[in-house]
Each structure stands twice: as C-alpha cells, then as structure tokens.
Short mmCIF file of C-alpha atoms in Angstrom, two decimals:
data_model
loop_
_atom_site.label_atom_id
_atom_site.label_comp_id
_atom_site.label_asym_id
_atom_site.label_seq_id
_atom_site.Cartn_x
_atom_site.Cartn_y
_atom_site.Cartn_z
CA MET A 73 84.86 144.86 92.42
CA ALA A 74 87.69 142.40 93.39
CA HIS A 75 91.14 144.03 93.26
CA SER A 76 93.95 142.58 90.28
CA ALA A 77 98.08 143.05 90.05
CA ILE A 78 100.73 141.50 88.33
CA THR A 79 103.48 143.36 89.05
CA HIS A 80 107.84 143.79 89.60
CA ASP A 81 107.46 146.30 92.83
CA PRO A 82 107.91 144.24 95.90
CA ILE A 83 104.32 143.01 97.44
CA GLU A 84 103.90 145.58 100.83
CA PRO A 85 101.36 143.01 103.14
CA THR A 86 99.96 145.99 104.77
CA GLU A 87 98.71 148.26 101.45
CA VAL A 88 96.91 145.13 101.13
CA LEU A 89 94.95 144.33 104.32
CA ALA A 90 94.41 148.12 104.42
CA SER A 91 93.09 147.73 100.82
CA LEU A 92 90.43 145.50 102.13
CA GLY A 93 88.77 147.22 105.03
CA SER A 94 85.05 147.81 105.33
CA ASP A 95 83.11 148.18 108.65
CA GLU A 96 80.31 145.04 107.36
CA ASP A 97 83.57 141.95 107.56
CA GLY A 98 84.38 140.43 110.68
CA ALA A 99 86.77 138.24 108.97
CA VAL A 100 89.76 139.33 107.32
CA LEU A 101 92.41 137.04 105.52
CA LEU A 102 95.40 137.32 104.16
CA PHE A 103 97.70 134.69 102.85
CA LEU A 104 101.30 135.30 101.14
CA GLY A 105 103.56 132.67 99.40
CA THR A 106 106.94 134.02 100.07
CA VAL A 107 110.15 132.45 98.77
CA ARG A 108 111.67 129.26 100.74
CA ASN A 109 114.95 128.51 101.53
CA HIS A 110 114.98 125.03 100.31
CA ALA A 111 112.96 122.87 97.50
CA GLU A 112 113.33 118.85 97.37
CA GLY A 113 116.15 118.82 100.05
CA ARG A 114 118.12 121.61 97.79
CA ASP A 115 119.34 125.21 99.67
CA VAL A 116 117.77 127.90 97.26
CA THR A 117 118.66 131.66 96.88
CA GLY A 118 116.21 132.88 95.33
CA ILE A 119 113.02 132.69 92.56
CA LEU A 120 112.78 134.03 88.84
CA TYR A 121 108.90 134.27 88.07
CA GLU A 122 108.00 135.02 84.36
CA ALA A 123 104.67 135.73 82.69
CA TYR A 124 102.91 135.84 80.39
CA GLN A 125 101.94 138.79 81.66
CA GLU A 126 98.91 140.60 79.38
CA MET A 127 97.13 136.79 80.04
CA ALA A 128 98.43 136.33 83.74
CA GLU A 129 96.74 139.96 84.45
CA LYS A 130 93.40 138.89 82.82
CA GLU A 131 93.32 135.22 84.58
CA LEU A 132 93.82 137.10 88.25
CA ALA A 133 91.48 139.38 87.53
CA ALA A 134 89.03 136.21 86.31
CA ILE A 135 90.27 134.34 89.89
CA ALA A 136 90.11 137.70 91.76
CA GLU A 137 86.45 137.77 90.53
CA GLU A 138 85.04 134.58 90.90
CA ALA A 139 86.68 134.27 95.01
CA ALA A 140 84.59 137.45 95.17
CA VAL A 141 81.65 135.85 94.59
CA ARG A 142 82.92 132.75 97.12
CA ALA A 143 83.71 135.30 99.87
CA GLY A 144 79.98 137.24 99.22
CA THR A 145 82.44 140.27 99.20
CA PRO A 146 83.62 142.25 96.55
CA ARG A 147 86.73 143.04 99.48
CA VAL A 148 89.37 140.45 97.37
CA ALA A 149 92.79 142.15 96.77
CA VAL A 150 95.38 139.47 94.65
CA ILE A 151 98.70 140.12 93.88
CA HIS A 152 101.78 137.87 92.00
CA ARG A 153 105.20 139.77 91.84
CA LEU A 154 107.57 139.08 89.16
CA GLY A 155 111.24 139.13 88.25
CA GLU A 156 113.44 138.16 90.60
CA LEU A 157 113.26 137.16 94.38
CA ALA A 158 115.21 136.82 97.27
CA VAL A 159 114.09 133.91 100.10
CA GLY A 160 111.75 135.48 102.47
CA GLU A 161 110.06 137.89 99.94
CA PRO A 162 106.25 137.20 99.07
CA SER A 163 105.48 135.84 95.01
CA VAL A 164 101.84 136.40 96.11
CA ALA A 165 99.30 137.93 98.72
CA ILE A 166 95.76 137.50 98.54
CA GLY A 167 93.34 139.62 100.49
CA VAL A 168 89.99 138.67 101.45
CA ALA A 169 87.20 140.15 104.04
CA SER A 170 83.95 138.69 104.91
CA PRO A 171 80.62 138.86 107.12
CA HIS A 172 81.93 135.32 107.95
CA ARG A 173 85.11 133.30 108.10
CA ALA A 174 84.52 130.38 106.09
CA GLU A 175 83.54 132.25 103.52
CA ALA A 176 86.68 134.18 104.22
CA TYR A 177 88.61 130.23 104.60
CA ASP A 178 87.01 129.46 101.68
CA ALA A 179 87.83 132.29 98.92
CA SER A 180 91.57 132.92 99.71
CA ARG A 181 92.15 129.20 99.70
CA PHE A 182 90.30 129.21 96.41
CA VAL A 183 91.93 131.73 94.50
CA ILE A 184 96.16 129.75 95.61
CA GLU A 185 94.84 126.72 94.16
CA GLU A 186 93.61 128.51 91.08
CA ILE A 187 96.64 130.45 90.58
CA LYS A 188 98.47 126.94 91.09
CA LYS A 189 96.39 125.55 88.34
CA ARG A 190 95.47 128.41 85.20
CA LEU A 191 97.94 131.37 86.30
CA PRO A 192 100.51 131.53 83.59
CA VAL A 193 103.28 132.44 85.50
CA TRP A 194 106.51 130.43 85.64
CA LYS A 195 109.05 129.94 88.18
CA LYS A 196 113.21 129.30 88.24
CA GLU A 197 114.80 128.09 91.64
CA ARG A 198 118.12 129.70 91.71
CA PHE A 199 120.37 126.90 93.56
CA VAL A 200 123.65 127.87 96.23
CA ASP A 201 125.67 125.76 93.80
CA GLY A 202 125.06 128.68 91.44
CA SER A 203 122.21 126.07 89.02
CA ALA A 204 118.94 126.41 88.42
CA ASP A 205 115.93 125.03 87.15
CA TRP A 206 112.72 125.97 86.25
CA THR A 207 110.07 124.80 88.89
CA ASP A 208 107.61 121.60 87.52
CA GLY A 209 104.59 122.92 87.61
CA THR A 210 100.85 121.89 86.56
CA ARG A 211 99.46 121.70 82.62
CA PRO A 212 96.42 124.54 82.65
CA GLN A 213 93.27 122.61 81.08
CA ALA A 214 91.33 124.58 78.71
CA ALA A 215 87.90 124.83 79.54
CA ALA A 216 85.22 122.87 77.18
CA PRO A 217 83.42 123.70 75.48
CA PRO A 218 85.68 126.52 74.20
CA ALA A 219 84.54 130.09 73.55
CA ARG A 220 85.36 130.24 70.00
CA GLU A 221 84.25 127.37 67.33
CA SER A 222 86.07 124.00 66.82
CA ALA A 223 86.59 122.56 63.85
CA SER A 224 85.82 118.42 65.76
CA MET B 47 96.93 133.31 57.32
CA LYS B 48 99.41 134.26 59.79
CA ILE B 49 99.82 133.21 63.40
CA GLN B 50 101.72 134.76 65.77
CA THR B 51 103.57 132.05 68.12
CA VAL B 52 104.58 132.78 71.46
CA PHE B 53 107.16 130.43 73.48
CA PHE B 54 108.10 130.98 77.36
CA ALA B 55 110.11 129.41 80.38
CA THR B 56 110.58 125.64 79.23
CA TYR B 57 108.87 126.16 75.58
CA ARG B 58 110.71 129.26 75.03
CA GLU B 59 114.40 127.40 75.88
CA LEU B 60 113.27 124.36 73.42
CA ALA B 61 112.54 126.83 71.21
CA GLY B 62 115.41 128.62 70.76
CA VAL B 63 113.77 131.80 70.43
CA GLY B 64 110.63 133.58 72.08
CA SER B 65 108.50 134.12 69.49
CA LEU B 66 107.49 132.90 65.75
CA GLU B 67 105.48 133.99 63.07
CA VAL B 68 103.94 130.56 61.42
CA GLU B 69 102.42 130.65 57.88
CA LEU B 70 99.02 127.94 57.71
CA ASP B 71 96.27 127.34 55.36
CA GLU B 72 93.12 128.68 56.03
CA GLY B 73 90.80 125.99 58.08
CA ALA B 74 94.09 124.90 60.25
CA THR B 75 93.46 124.92 63.85
CA VAL B 76 95.58 124.84 67.08
CA GLY B 77 96.71 120.88 66.47
CA THR B 78 98.15 121.79 62.99
CA LEU B 79 99.98 124.54 64.35
CA ILE B 80 102.10 122.15 67.31
CA ASP B 81 102.49 119.54 64.01
CA ARG B 82 104.23 122.50 62.47
CA LEU B 83 105.82 123.71 65.28
CA ARG B 84 107.25 120.22 66.28
CA SER B 85 108.25 119.17 62.88
CA GLU B 86 110.59 122.01 61.97
CA ALA B 87 110.93 124.61 64.71
CA CYS B 88 110.80 123.39 67.81
CA PRO B 89 110.55 118.88 67.28
CA SER B 90 110.97 118.82 71.08
CA LEU B 91 107.69 120.61 72.08
CA PRO B 92 105.31 117.84 73.67
CA GLU B 93 102.21 116.70 71.58
CA ASP B 94 99.72 118.25 73.49
CA PRO B 95 101.38 120.92 74.88
CA ALA B 96 98.52 123.67 76.69
CA VAL B 97 97.73 126.25 74.55
CA ALA B 98 96.24 130.07 74.86
CA VAL B 99 94.21 131.32 71.30
CA ASN B 100 94.40 134.94 72.45
CA LEU B 101 94.45 135.17 75.90
CA THR B 102 92.31 132.14 76.50
CA TYR B 103 93.23 128.84 76.91
CA ALA B 104 92.37 126.69 73.43
CA LEU B 105 91.53 122.52 72.54
CA ALA B 106 93.86 121.34 70.23
CA SER B 107 91.12 121.26 68.18
CA GLU B 108 89.99 125.32 68.09
CA LEU B 109 90.14 126.89 64.54
CA LEU B 110 92.81 129.77 64.25
CA HIS B 111 92.12 133.18 62.13
CA ASP B 112 94.35 135.38 60.61
CA GLY B 113 96.43 137.38 62.87
CA ASP B 114 96.31 134.77 65.90
CA GLU B 115 98.42 135.24 68.93
CA VAL B 116 98.80 131.52 70.02
CA ALA B 117 100.95 130.61 73.10
CA LEU B 118 102.18 127.27 74.06
CA ILE B 119 102.03 127.47 77.75
CA PRO B 120 104.24 125.14 79.62
CA PRO B 121 102.96 123.77 82.87
CA VAL B 122 102.34 126.60 85.54
CA ALA B 123 103.77 126.63 89.04
CA GLY B 124 102.38 130.41 89.71
CA GLY B 125 101.90 130.95 93.64
CA MET C 269 107.13 128.11 120.99
CA ALA C 270 104.33 129.27 119.69
CA HIS C 271 103.26 133.14 121.14
CA SER C 272 100.33 133.34 122.32
CA ALA C 273 98.64 136.80 124.50
CA ILE C 274 95.14 138.34 125.77
CA THR C 275 95.80 141.50 126.04
CA HIS C 276 94.02 145.04 126.36
CA ASP C 277 96.26 146.55 123.74
CA PRO C 278 94.86 147.38 120.16
CA ILE C 279 96.32 144.59 118.06
CA GLU C 280 99.06 145.39 115.78
CA PRO C 281 98.69 143.49 112.81
CA THR C 282 101.85 143.94 111.20
CA GLU C 283 103.94 143.28 113.95
CA VAL C 284 102.30 139.97 114.66
CA LEU C 285 103.04 139.57 110.57
CA ALA C 286 106.35 140.61 111.24
CA SER C 287 106.91 138.61 114.46
CA LEU C 288 106.43 135.13 112.03
CA GLY C 289 109.01 134.82 109.94
CA SER C 290 111.62 133.04 109.35
CA ASP C 291 112.94 131.78 105.74
CA GLU C 292 111.90 128.23 105.90
CA ASP C 293 108.40 129.31 105.25
CA GLY C 294 106.38 129.32 101.97
CA ALA C 295 103.31 130.04 103.39
CA VAL C 296 102.36 132.56 105.92
CA LEU C 297 98.24 133.25 107.05
CA LEU C 298 96.99 135.78 109.15
CA PHE C 299 93.70 136.48 110.02
CA LEU C 300 92.02 139.65 112.01
CA GLY C 301 88.36 139.24 113.32
CA THR C 302 87.06 142.44 113.84
CA VAL C 303 84.18 144.02 115.17
CA ARG C 304 81.02 144.05 112.75
CA ASN C 305 78.89 146.83 112.67
CA HIS C 306 76.10 144.44 112.50
CA ALA C 307 74.72 141.37 114.18
CA GLU C 308 71.65 139.93 113.77
CA GLY C 309 69.82 142.28 111.63
CA ARG C 310 70.85 145.16 114.60
CA ASP C 311 73.53 147.76 113.83
CA VAL C 312 76.69 147.68 116.72
CA THR C 313 78.87 150.79 117.48
CA GLY C 314 81.29 148.30 119.82
CA ILE C 315 81.79 145.11 121.79
CA LEU C 316 82.70 144.87 125.33
CA TYR C 317 85.12 141.91 125.42
CA GLU C 318 85.16 140.47 129.17
CA ALA C 319 87.54 137.02 129.75
CA TYR C 320 88.36 134.75 132.92
CA GLN C 321 92.04 136.17 131.99
CA GLU C 322 94.07 133.98 133.73
CA MET C 323 92.18 130.57 132.43
CA ALA C 324 91.97 132.55 129.06
CA GLU C 325 95.56 133.02 129.01
CA LYS C 326 96.09 129.58 129.91
CA GLU C 327 93.84 127.87 127.11
CA LEU C 328 94.92 130.39 123.96
CA ALA C 329 98.51 129.29 124.60
CA ALA C 330 97.35 125.23 125.20
CA ILE C 331 95.88 126.57 121.61
CA ALA C 332 98.75 127.35 119.82
CA GLU C 333 100.25 124.95 120.82
CA GLU C 334 98.45 122.50 119.49
CA ALA C 335 97.75 124.79 116.17
CA ALA C 336 101.62 124.58 115.98
CA VAL C 337 101.42 121.03 115.75
CA ARG C 338 99.44 120.91 113.16
CA ALA C 339 101.90 123.65 111.32
CA GLY C 340 104.42 121.70 111.16
CA THR C 341 106.41 124.97 113.09
CA PRO C 342 106.52 126.65 116.12
CA ARG C 343 105.60 129.55 114.14
CA VAL C 344 102.22 130.66 115.56
CA ALA C 345 100.98 133.79 117.06
CA VAL C 346 97.64 134.45 118.36
CA ILE C 347 96.74 137.45 120.19
CA HIS C 348 93.26 138.26 121.49
CA ARG C 349 92.32 141.64 122.72
CA LEU C 350 89.66 143.01 125.87
CA GLY C 351 87.88 145.82 126.09
CA GLU C 352 85.60 147.93 124.80
CA LEU C 353 85.89 147.96 120.96
CA ALA C 354 84.81 149.79 117.81
CA VAL C 355 83.71 149.25 114.62
CA GLY C 356 86.39 147.88 112.64
CA GLU C 357 88.96 147.09 114.97
CA PRO C 358 90.11 143.37 115.15
CA SER C 359 89.39 141.68 118.08
CA VAL C 360 91.85 138.51 117.24
CA ALA C 361 94.92 138.05 115.51
CA ILE C 362 96.05 134.81 114.22
CA GLY C 363 99.27 134.08 112.27
CA VAL C 364 100.59 130.71 110.92
CA ALA C 365 104.04 130.14 109.06
CA SER C 366 104.88 127.00 106.79
CA PRO C 367 106.67 125.25 104.28
CA HIS C 368 103.37 124.31 103.21
CA ARG C 369 100.34 125.94 103.07
CA ALA C 370 97.95 123.57 103.47
CA GLU C 371 99.20 123.42 107.04
CA ALA C 372 99.13 127.23 107.21
CA TYR C 373 95.53 127.06 106.59
CA ASP C 374 94.51 123.54 108.71
CA ALA C 375 96.33 125.27 111.66
CA SER C 376 94.65 128.95 111.44
CA ARG C 377 91.29 127.60 110.76
CA PHE C 378 91.86 125.46 113.94
CA VAL C 379 93.03 127.90 116.07
CA ILE C 380 89.95 130.53 115.36
CA GLU C 381 87.32 127.00 115.63
CA GLU C 382 88.96 126.21 118.93
CA ILE C 383 89.19 130.21 120.43
CA LYS C 384 85.19 130.00 119.87
CA LYS C 385 84.07 126.46 121.52
CA ARG C 386 86.58 126.66 124.45
CA LEU C 387 88.25 130.52 125.23
CA PRO C 388 86.38 131.65 128.32
CA VAL C 389 85.87 134.90 126.65
CA TRP C 390 82.34 137.30 126.28
CA LYS C 391 81.10 139.28 124.27
CA LYS C 392 78.69 142.11 125.09
CA GLU C 393 77.25 144.13 121.83
CA ARG C 394 76.85 147.65 121.83
CA PHE C 395 73.94 148.63 120.01
CA VAL C 396 72.97 151.91 117.82
CA ASP C 397 69.43 152.74 120.31
CA GLY C 398 71.92 152.46 123.59
CA SER C 399 71.18 149.17 124.70
CA ALA C 400 73.71 146.17 125.16
CA ASP C 401 73.34 142.38 125.14
CA TRP C 402 75.97 139.46 125.34
CA THR C 403 76.30 137.26 122.63
CA ASP C 404 74.60 133.87 122.53
CA GLY C 405 77.54 131.56 122.62
CA THR C 406 78.76 127.76 122.81
CA ARG C 407 79.29 125.63 126.01
CA PRO C 408 82.66 124.68 126.65
CA GLN C 409 82.97 121.06 127.71
CA ALA C 410 85.48 119.68 129.27
CA ALA C 411 87.81 116.88 128.13
CA ALA C 412 86.85 113.57 129.81
CA PRO C 413 88.51 111.67 131.70
CA PRO C 414 89.47 114.77 134.13
CA ALA C 415 93.12 115.33 135.45
CA ARG C 416 92.21 114.96 138.62
CA GLU C 417 89.93 111.79 140.44
CA SER C 418 86.71 111.72 140.09
CA ALA C 419 83.05 110.76 142.53
CA SER C 420 81.45 108.71 140.36
CA MET D 169 86.08 123.22 154.03
CA LYS D 170 86.40 126.77 152.01
CA ILE D 171 85.74 127.39 147.96
CA GLN D 172 86.35 130.76 146.02
CA THR D 173 83.54 130.24 143.68
CA VAL D 174 83.90 133.28 140.47
CA PHE D 175 81.61 134.61 137.81
CA PHE D 176 81.77 135.46 134.96
CA ALA D 177 79.34 137.58 132.26
CA THR D 178 75.25 136.51 131.85
CA TYR D 179 76.54 134.39 135.57
CA ARG D 180 77.62 137.33 137.44
CA GLU D 181 74.84 139.89 136.38
CA LEU D 182 72.51 136.41 137.43
CA ALA D 183 74.59 135.85 140.55
CA GLY D 184 75.13 139.15 141.79
CA VAL D 185 78.66 138.64 142.74
CA GLY D 186 81.89 138.78 140.61
CA SER D 187 83.01 136.21 143.93
CA LEU D 188 81.90 133.96 146.52
CA GLU D 189 83.33 132.02 149.13
CA VAL D 190 81.67 129.08 149.63
CA GLU D 191 81.81 125.92 152.64
CA LEU D 192 81.66 122.71 151.63
CA ASP D 193 81.89 119.28 153.33
CA GLU D 194 84.70 117.66 152.16
CA GLY D 195 83.32 114.55 149.65
CA ALA D 196 82.03 117.74 147.47
CA THR D 197 81.87 117.90 143.91
CA VAL D 198 81.27 120.48 141.26
CA GLY D 199 78.14 119.12 141.75
CA THR D 200 77.34 119.65 145.17
CA LEU D 201 78.59 123.23 144.53
CA ILE D 202 76.02 124.06 141.46
CA ASP D 203 72.80 122.49 143.57
CA ARG D 204 74.12 125.18 146.30
CA LEU D 205 73.97 127.83 144.71
CA ARG D 206 71.54 127.05 142.57
CA SER D 207 69.05 126.59 146.26
CA GLU D 208 71.04 129.86 148.25
CA ALA D 209 73.06 132.73 146.14
CA CYS D 210 72.02 131.89 142.56
CA PRO D 211 68.88 130.40 141.57
CA SER D 212 68.81 131.25 138.49
CA LEU D 213 72.26 129.63 137.33
CA PRO D 214 71.90 126.80 134.75
CA GLU D 215 71.36 122.85 136.16
CA ASP D 216 74.06 121.82 134.21
CA PRO D 217 76.85 125.04 133.75
CA ALA D 218 80.16 124.79 132.41
CA VAL D 219 82.89 125.28 135.02
CA ALA D 220 86.40 125.53 135.56
CA VAL D 221 88.42 124.14 138.56
CA ASN D 222 91.85 125.78 138.90
CA LEU D 223 91.25 127.37 135.85
CA THR D 224 90.62 123.82 133.78
CA TYR D 225 87.57 122.43 132.78
CA ALA D 226 85.26 120.08 134.85
CA LEU D 227 82.67 117.99 134.84
CA ALA D 228 80.50 117.99 137.42
CA SER D 229 81.30 115.10 139.25
CA GLU D 230 84.95 116.18 139.92
CA LEU D 231 86.09 115.97 143.22
CA LEU D 232 86.52 119.26 145.14
CA HIS D 233 89.47 120.41 147.57
CA ASP D 234 90.50 123.14 150.15
CA GLY D 235 91.11 126.13 148.91
CA ASP D 236 90.28 125.50 144.75
CA GLU D 237 88.86 128.10 142.79
CA VAL D 238 85.30 127.15 140.31
CA ALA D 239 85.08 129.24 137.75
CA LEU D 240 81.49 129.50 136.06
CA ILE D 241 81.79 129.57 132.48
CA PRO D 242 79.07 131.19 130.97
CA PRO D 243 78.45 129.65 127.14
CA VAL D 244 81.47 131.38 125.85
CA ALA D 245 82.03 133.92 122.30
CA GLY D 246 85.29 134.83 121.66
CA GLY D 247 87.02 135.36 118.45
#
C-alpha cells in the first residue's frame, strides 16, 4: 500500500528513499518541492503552509493510491509538510519506485500535479520587507456526479 | 438542521472566524449555505467557492444533512 | 557547470542531492537506476558494467551540459557506476534542481534517455543459474555531418 | 598509417582481443578499417557497427589519420 502523510516535522529525503527499496525495481525517483527565495520578482524569506488537515490526509492518501496504480507498484511515498518553512526546506517529497522508469516518472509527475489541483493546502509567502501574502492557487473541482444525492 | 461551517486561509480572513455553526431548513443545499453566508456572516465570499462536505469536494447542488461539516476551500496552493 | 562522473565507487544518493542545493530552486529531482532481480523472466543476481571509460566520461559530460540547458540551471549532477553491482545497488544517479518542476522532470528524463542511446557502457547480467549474458542494447548514431572531413 | 583499434564487450569477445594495431593506406576511411577487420582479425564483426574515432561517434565515410584511435562500439546498454 502506498504511504502518505501530512506532517509538521521536517522532511528527511533519505528516509523517503529508504522506505521504497525493493529488489524488483529498476527505477527510483525522488521529487522534492523546496521553498524558493523568490516569487514573481519578490524576495521570499519563508512560507507558512496551512492545511485542512483531516481532508488533506484523505486526499493525499487517494492521490498516492492512484499513483501506485500508475507506477504498477505499491512503492509510492508522499509527504507534505505544514507550518513555517525556511528557504531551501522541502515542503513536499514524492518517492516512487518501479520496475521501469517510464512508469516511475509518470507516477511522480502525477502526484505533484494532483497535489497542486486538489490538496486542501494553502501557503502564505513571507517577503523580505516583512509583508506576507497568500499565494494565488487553483480552484479544486468537485468530481461529478457527487457521491451523495443531489437536489438539482 | 445545524451545519458546521469551516473556513481556511483567505476565506478565514474574509469571514473573520475559523468556523461557524449555521442553522438551515431541511432541503438546503451547499448553494443555500453559501447564499446565507454571503448575505450575513461573510459578504465578500465568492459566489461559487469550492466546497467540501464531510471531507469530500461537493457541488453547489449537493443536499446537506444535519451535522454535516462544510469547508469553504480557497484556491489551493500546495506542493 | 553541470557535474558528471564515471566511477567504480558505490553511488551515494544523499551526496548527489546535497551537491545540488540552491535557494533559487523550487524543484529537486533525483533519479536512481538500480539493479533489478529479474530480466525478461530470468532471475538476476548482479550486473557487470563495462565502459569505454575515456569516451563515456566525455559523452556523459556532454549529456549533463545539454540537460543543464533544459533545466535552465547548472545544477545537474550525473554519476554512472562501473564494475560488479549487486541487486538493489544504483548504477546511475541523476540529480537536477530547477526553479520550476517541468524543467526538472524534462532534464532528468532527457539524461536517462540519452545515456541509453549513446553512453558507451555495456552490461553483462549474471543469472541465478551461474550463466551470464551481455544485455541487448541500442546502436548509437553518429551525428551528421561529422566533425572531421569525410571521403564520401 | 597506423590505426589503434579497440574493442569492447561483445565485440571484444568476437575479436578475442581488446585492441589491435592496423596498418592502412592513406585515404582509408572507417569503412576501409571495418572491411579489413571483417576479412582478417574479426570475421563475425557486423557490416556496419557503431564506431568512435578519437572518442567521437563517426560515420563509415570518415577519413582516418595516422595515430587515430578507432573504437568498435557494440549496441550500448548503460543506465
């Protein structure tokens, strides 16, 4: 089963890699999203990540399971961090291992794109002048038809 | 019926609160709740925000039930 | 400048990651090619990697530089290992860091595909029954026109 | 002129040696060298193997020069 977590603890890339190992795999891919020192021309000193944690855990688990189908293996591990992060720190780690590289790249890319589309997480960028702003995001779409009955 | 409404990020700042209990009539939908919030507690909420009902994204047409938790979800920016 | 190496020493993924770090980057991608325990239905115990080392160093450096252009940063590190490798050991590590993820994925994938097309490296798979076979490969193509004069 | 020829992997096993010095006339090309190898030292070498001259992939039409190192490159399988 794929692994996923929403955490306030620093992400340890080495642990993510170590969690994937299998002798069946010929390709291991680790993606780290890290806090950049600039955004749209402004100097950034850090980012505050906030989540609807209970829902984010559920969505991230679903994304990881969908990625595992793409990877053809259950060896998918996804961690998203919350709280105050400094420049250079990883906010997200995505590990995928697969017998073949095409599937590993596809599954890894799928996870980060889905996170950006539907994980209920927001970030407030802190700028060098002391100001802070919520970053523009993407409106998530409800799957249609909804799981429960509708009034329409 | 009672609906627990929760706000995040920019919507929390618009609403000035993190959560709000709203009393609605039976048959109310997500859309009913949003209209109510826009006319009372949170006039600057967009007309058609993304919403989750009990941790699942939902359409404005979804029927609500007593005790539901409805989250108002600003555009997401994880990763 | 991009970094590349052909080495007989074990690959340390953590060192590859650490070598990339820059505060300008929002995306870091590490690909590891690892020795699988099977190939075309046969059980593999290890692989011997052989290279035309002097040329492999030159080709790998060129691939890394081309990838750096794609990544839009010089933060590309590629290591290919030679010698006897056991199942699970990485034979190749590709690290790319970039401000944006699309460029990081593109550059990373480019490196592994180019390695498979043109790096003068060969592998002999060792099977559980004690036999060993050179793995089928890809015929590299000379760039046309050649750098030197031609008789045709 | 003298050409240093080097063999790798399967081609080394076909040739039975890792390297071979070949004497060719001026004007000889990569193709000339391959024909010579196929008719003498290494009959089972393919007709059109990949070749590198002085560490760069080359076509069969490329002219050789005294002292060149020509590598016979079997299909590659790195990664």
